[in-house]
C-alpha positions as a Markdown table, in Angstrom:
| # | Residue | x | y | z |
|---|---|---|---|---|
| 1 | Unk | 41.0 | 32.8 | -20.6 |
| 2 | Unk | 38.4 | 33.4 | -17.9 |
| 3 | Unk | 36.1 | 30.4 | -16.6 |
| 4 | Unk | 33.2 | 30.4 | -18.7 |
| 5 | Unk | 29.7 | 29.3 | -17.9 |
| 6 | Unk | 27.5 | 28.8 | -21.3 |
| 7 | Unk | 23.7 | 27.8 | -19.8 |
| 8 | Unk | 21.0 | 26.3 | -22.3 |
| 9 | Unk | 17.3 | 27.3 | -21.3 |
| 10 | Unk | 14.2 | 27.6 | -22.4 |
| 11 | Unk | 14.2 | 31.1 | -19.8 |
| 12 | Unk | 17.7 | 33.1 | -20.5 |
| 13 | Unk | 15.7 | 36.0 | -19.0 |
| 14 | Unk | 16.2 | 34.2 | -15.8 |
| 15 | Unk | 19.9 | 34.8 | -15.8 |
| 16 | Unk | 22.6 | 36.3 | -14.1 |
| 17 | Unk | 19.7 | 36.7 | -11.3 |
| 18 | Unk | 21.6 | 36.3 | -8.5 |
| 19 | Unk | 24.9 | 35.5 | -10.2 |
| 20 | Unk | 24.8 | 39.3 | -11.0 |
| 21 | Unk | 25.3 | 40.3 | -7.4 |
| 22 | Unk | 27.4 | 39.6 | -4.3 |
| 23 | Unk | 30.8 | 37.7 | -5.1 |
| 24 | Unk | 29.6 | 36.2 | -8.2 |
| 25 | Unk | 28.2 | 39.6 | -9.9 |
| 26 | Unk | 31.0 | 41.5 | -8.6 |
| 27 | Unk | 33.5 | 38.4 | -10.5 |
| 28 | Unk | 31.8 | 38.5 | -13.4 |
| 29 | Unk | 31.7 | 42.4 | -13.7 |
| 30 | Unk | 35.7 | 42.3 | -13.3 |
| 31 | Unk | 35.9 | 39.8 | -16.2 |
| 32 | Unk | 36.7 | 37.1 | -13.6 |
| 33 | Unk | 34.3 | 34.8 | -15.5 |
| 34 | Unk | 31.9 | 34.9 | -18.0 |
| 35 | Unk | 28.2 | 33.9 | -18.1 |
| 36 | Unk | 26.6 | 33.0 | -21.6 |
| 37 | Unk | 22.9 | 32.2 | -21.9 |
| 38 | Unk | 21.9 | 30.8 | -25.2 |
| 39 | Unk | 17.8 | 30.2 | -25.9 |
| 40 | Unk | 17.4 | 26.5 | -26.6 |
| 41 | Unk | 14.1 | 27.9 | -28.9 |
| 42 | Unk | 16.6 | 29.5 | -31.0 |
| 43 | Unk | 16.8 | 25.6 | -32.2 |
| 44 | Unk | 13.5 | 25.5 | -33.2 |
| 45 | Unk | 12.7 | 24.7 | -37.2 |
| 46 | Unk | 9.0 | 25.5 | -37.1 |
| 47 | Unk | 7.1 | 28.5 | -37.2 |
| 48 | Unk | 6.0 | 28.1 | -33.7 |
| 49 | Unk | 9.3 | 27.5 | -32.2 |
| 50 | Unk | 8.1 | 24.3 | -30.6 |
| 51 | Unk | 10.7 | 22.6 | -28.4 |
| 52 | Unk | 8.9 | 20.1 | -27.0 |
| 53 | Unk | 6.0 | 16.7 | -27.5 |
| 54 | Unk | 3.9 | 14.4 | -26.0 |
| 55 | Unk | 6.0 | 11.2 | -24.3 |
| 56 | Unk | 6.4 | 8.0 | -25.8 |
| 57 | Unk | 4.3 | 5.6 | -24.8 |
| 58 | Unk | 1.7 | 7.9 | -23.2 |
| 59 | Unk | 1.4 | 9.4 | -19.8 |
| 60 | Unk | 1.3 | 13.3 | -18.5 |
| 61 | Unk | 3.5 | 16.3 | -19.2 |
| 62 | Unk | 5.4 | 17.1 | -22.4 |
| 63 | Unk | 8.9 | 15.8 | -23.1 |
| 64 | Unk | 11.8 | 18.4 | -25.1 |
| 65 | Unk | 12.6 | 17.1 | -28.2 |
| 66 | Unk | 16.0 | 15.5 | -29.1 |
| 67 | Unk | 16.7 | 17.3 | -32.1 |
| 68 | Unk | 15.7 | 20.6 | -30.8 |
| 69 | Unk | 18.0 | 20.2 | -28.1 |
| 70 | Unk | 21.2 | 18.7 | -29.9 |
| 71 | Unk | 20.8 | 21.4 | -32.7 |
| 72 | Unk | 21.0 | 24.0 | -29.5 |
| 73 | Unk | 24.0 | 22.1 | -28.0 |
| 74 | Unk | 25.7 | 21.9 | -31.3 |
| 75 | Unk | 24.9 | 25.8 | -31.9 |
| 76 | Unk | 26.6 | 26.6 | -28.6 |
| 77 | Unk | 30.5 | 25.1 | -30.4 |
| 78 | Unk | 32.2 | 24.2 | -27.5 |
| 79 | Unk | 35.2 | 22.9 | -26.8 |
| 80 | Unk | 35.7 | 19.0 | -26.3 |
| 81 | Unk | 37.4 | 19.8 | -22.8 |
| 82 | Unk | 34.7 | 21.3 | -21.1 |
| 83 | Unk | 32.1 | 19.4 | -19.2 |
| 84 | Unk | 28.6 | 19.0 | -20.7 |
| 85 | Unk | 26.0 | 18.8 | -18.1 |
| 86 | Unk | 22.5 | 18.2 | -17.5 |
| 87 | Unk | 20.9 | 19.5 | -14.5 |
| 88 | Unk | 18.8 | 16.3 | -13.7 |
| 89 | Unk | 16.3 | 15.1 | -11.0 |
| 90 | Unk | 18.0 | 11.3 | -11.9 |
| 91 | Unk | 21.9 | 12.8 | -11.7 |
| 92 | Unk | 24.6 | 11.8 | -9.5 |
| 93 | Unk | 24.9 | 14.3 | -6.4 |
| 94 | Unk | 26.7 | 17.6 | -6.9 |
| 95 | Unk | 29.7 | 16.9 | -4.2 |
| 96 | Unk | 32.7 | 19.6 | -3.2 |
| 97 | Unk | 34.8 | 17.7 | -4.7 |
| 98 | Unk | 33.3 | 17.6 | -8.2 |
| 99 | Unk | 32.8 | 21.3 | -7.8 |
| 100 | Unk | 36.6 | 21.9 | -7.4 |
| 101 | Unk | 37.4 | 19.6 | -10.5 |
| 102 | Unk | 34.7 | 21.7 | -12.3 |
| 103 | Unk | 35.9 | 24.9 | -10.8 |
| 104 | Unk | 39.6 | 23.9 | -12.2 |
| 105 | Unk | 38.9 | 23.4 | -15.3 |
| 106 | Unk | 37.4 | 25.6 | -18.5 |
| 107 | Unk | 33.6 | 25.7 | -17.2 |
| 108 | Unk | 30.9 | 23.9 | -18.1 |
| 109 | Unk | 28.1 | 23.7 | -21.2 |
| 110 | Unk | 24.5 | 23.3 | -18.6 |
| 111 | Unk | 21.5 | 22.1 | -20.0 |
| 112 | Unk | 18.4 | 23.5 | -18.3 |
| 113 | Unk | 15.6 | 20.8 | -18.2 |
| 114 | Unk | 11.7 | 21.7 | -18.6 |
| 115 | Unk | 8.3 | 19.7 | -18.5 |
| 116 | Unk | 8.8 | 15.8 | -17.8 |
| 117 | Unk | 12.5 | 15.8 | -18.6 |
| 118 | Unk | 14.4 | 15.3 | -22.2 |
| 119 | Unk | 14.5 | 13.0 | -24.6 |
| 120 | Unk | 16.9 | 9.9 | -23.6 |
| 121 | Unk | 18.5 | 9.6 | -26.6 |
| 122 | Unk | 20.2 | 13.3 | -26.6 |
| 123 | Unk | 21.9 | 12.6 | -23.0 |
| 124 | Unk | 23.6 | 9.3 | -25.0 |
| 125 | Unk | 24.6 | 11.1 | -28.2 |
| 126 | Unk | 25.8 | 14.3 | -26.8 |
| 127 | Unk | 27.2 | 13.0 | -23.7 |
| 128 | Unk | 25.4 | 15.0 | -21.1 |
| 129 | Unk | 26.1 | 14.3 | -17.2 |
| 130 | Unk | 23.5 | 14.3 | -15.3 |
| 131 | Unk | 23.9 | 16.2 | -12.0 |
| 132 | Unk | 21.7 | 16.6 | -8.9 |
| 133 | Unk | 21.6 | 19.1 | -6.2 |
| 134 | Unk | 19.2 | 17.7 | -4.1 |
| 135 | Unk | 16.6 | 14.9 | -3.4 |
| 136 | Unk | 13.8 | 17.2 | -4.7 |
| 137 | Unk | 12.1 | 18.3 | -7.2 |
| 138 | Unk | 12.1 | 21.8 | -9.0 |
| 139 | Unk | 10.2 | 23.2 | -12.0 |
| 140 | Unk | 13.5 | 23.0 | -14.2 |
| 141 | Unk | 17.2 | 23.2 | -14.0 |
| 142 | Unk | 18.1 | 27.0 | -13.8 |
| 143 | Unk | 17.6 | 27.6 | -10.4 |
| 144 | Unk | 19.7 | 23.8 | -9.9 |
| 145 | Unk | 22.2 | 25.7 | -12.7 |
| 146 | Unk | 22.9 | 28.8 | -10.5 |
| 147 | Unk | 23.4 | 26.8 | -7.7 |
| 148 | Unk | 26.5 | 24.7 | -9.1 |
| 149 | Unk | 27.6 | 27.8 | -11.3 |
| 150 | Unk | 27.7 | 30.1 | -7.6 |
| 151 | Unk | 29.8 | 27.4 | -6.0 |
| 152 | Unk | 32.0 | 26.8 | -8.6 |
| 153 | Unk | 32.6 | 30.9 | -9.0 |
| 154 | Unk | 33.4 | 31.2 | -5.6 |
| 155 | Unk | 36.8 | 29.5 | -5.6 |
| 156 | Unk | 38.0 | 31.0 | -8.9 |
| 157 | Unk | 41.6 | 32.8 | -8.5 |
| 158 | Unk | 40.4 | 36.0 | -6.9 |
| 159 | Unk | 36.6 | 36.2 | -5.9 |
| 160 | Unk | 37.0 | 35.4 | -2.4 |
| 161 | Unk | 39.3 | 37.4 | -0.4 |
| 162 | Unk | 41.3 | 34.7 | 1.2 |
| 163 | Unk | 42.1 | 31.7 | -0.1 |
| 164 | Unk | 41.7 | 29.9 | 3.3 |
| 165 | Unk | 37.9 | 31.0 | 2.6 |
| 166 | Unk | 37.3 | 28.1 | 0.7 |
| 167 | Unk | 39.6 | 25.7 | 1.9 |
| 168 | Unk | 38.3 | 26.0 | 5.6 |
| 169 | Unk | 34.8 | 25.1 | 5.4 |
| 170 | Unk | 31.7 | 22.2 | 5.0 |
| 171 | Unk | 32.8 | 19.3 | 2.6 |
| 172 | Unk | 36.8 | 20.9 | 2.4 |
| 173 | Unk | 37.8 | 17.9 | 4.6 |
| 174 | Unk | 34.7 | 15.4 | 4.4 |
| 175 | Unk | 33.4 | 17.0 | 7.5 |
| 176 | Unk | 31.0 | 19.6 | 8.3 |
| 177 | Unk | 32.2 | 23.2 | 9.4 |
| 178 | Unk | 32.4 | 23.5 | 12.9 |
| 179 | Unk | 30.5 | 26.5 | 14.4 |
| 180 | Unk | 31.6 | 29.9 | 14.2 |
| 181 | Unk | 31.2 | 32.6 | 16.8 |
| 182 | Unk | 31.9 | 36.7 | 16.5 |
| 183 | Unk | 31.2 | 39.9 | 18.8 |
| 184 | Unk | 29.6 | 40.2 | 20.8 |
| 185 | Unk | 31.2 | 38.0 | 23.6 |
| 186 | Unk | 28.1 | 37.4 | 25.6 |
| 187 | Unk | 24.7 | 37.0 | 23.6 |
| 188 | Unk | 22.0 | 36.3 | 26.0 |
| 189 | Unk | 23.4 | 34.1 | 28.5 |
| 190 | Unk | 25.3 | 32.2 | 25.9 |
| 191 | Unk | 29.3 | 33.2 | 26.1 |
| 192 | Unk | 31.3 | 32.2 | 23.0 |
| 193 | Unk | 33.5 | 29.0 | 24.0 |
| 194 | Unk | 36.4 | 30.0 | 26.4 |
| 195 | Unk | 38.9 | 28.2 | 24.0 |
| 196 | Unk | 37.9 | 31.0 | 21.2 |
| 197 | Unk | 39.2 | 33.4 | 23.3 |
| 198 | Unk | 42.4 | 31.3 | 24.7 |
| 199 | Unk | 44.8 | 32.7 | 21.7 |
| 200 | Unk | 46.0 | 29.2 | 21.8 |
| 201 | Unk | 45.9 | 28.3 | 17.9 |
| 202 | Unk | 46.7 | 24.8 | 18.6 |
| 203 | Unk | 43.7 | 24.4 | 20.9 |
| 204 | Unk | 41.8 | 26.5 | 18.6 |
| 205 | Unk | 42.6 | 24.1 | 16.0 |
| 206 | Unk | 41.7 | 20.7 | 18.1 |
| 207 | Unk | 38.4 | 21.7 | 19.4 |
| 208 | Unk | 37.3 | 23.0 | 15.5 |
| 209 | Unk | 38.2 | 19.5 | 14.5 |
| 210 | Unk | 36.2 | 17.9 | 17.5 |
| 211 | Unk | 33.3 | 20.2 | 17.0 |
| 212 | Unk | 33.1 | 19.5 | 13.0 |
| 213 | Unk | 33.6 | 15.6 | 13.8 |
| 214 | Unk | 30.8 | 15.6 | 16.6 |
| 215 | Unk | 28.5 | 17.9 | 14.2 |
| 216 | Unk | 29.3 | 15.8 | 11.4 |
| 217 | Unk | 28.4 | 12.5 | 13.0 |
| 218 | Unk | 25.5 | 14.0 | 14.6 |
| 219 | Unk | 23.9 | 15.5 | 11.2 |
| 220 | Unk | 25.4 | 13.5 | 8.1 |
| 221 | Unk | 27.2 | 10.4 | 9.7 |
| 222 | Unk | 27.3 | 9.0 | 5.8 |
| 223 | Unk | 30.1 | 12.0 | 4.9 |
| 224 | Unk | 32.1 | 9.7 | 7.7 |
| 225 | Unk | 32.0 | 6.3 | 6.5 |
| 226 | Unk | 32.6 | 7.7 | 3.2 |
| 227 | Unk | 35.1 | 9.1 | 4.5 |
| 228 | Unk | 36.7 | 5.7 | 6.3 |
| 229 | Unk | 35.9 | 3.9 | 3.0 |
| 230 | Unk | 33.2 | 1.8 | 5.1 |
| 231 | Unk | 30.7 | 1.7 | 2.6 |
| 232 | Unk | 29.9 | 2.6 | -1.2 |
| 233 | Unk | 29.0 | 5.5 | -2.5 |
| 234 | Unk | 25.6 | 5.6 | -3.0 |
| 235 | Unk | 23.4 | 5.6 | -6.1 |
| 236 | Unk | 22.3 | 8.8 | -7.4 |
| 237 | Unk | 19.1 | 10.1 | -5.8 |
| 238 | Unk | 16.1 | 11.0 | -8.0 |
| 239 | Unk | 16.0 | 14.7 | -7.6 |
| 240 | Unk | 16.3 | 18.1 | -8.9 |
């Protein structure tokens, strides 16, 4: 059965955007996955189709409605085994290493998040993770959606054309990816690195790992006490 993707949103018109092209479009036109968009309005019992209402307790911004949404995730039948996730400003960080896990298994249910966020009691009852992409904020969760749905295609059996395309890369290792150099050999004064050009794959190899260790150290030194088990891992961020 191929890896499914079944997204909730108040926009389905948004999708496949740019899941339609490059690896991902070309995946999902080969039957490599499947993309399912499902209209959390569809949900809605009145003759408005209202999804949404003021916030308990006062304050700006509407809030989507907990029945609404657990009708709609309810609607969508899936199976107990696959993830159900909210794409949330509040959510724990979307790592590598959770995209391989999701990436291995099924695929997930994604809920796309609107106005001032969703009713608490919805992420309780249906068991929604919350997950973050970023220490920002955007106007909802499709855009935060395509982003974990495109890294997770990528390293289903058969999108990429090596396997070492996703094995050798940022966050494979808990490091960085060192920097990569092609033709031509001289650009502008700068030569590419003389070991590149040794043919000495064991050299090659040694000053990749140096380089990705220096980068990583100079750009995200927390990847490398996570790494050491120096310190926790952190708190989710509130982002988007």
């Amino acid at each position: 059965m191929s890896w499914r993707a079944t997204v909730l949103t108040l926009f389905p018109e948004m999708f496949p955007g740019p899941l339609g092209v490059s690896l991902a479009g070309r995946a999902l036109a080969s039957g490599l996955w499947v993309l399912e968009t499902r209209d959390i309005r569809d949900s809605a019992t009145d003759r408005h189709r209202s999804v949404d209402d003021t916030p308990a307790g006062g304050g700006p911004g509407m809030v989507l409605r907990a029945d609404v949404l657990a009708a709609a995730i309810d609607a969508a039948e899936i199976n107990r085994e696959r993830p159900r996730l909210l794409m949330s400003p509040r959510g724990r960080p979307l790592t590598q290493s959770r995209v391989v896990e999701l990436a291995a298994g099924p695929g997930p249910l994604i809920v796309c998040g609107r106005f001032e966020g969703i009713d608490q009691r919805v992420i309780g009852a249906r068991k929604l993770e919350e997950v973050s992409i970023g220490d920002y904020v955007l106007s909802g969760g499709e855009i935060a959606a395509m982003t974990l749905i495109d890294a997770c295609v990528r390293l289903l059996p058969g999108v990429m054309g090596k396997v070492e395309s996703g094995a050798d890369e940022s966050f494979s290792e808990g490091l960085l990816e060192y920097p990569q150099y092609t033709r031509p050999q001289d650009f502008e004064g700068q030569p590419i690195p003389e070991v590149l050009l040794s043919g000495d794959h064991a050299r090659v190899a040694a000053w990749r790992r140096a380089e990705a260790v220096a980068l990583t150290r100079e750009r995200r030194p927390d990847l490398l006490t996570s790494k050491n088990g120096d310190q926790k891992r952190p708190k989710g961020p509130r982002e988007a």
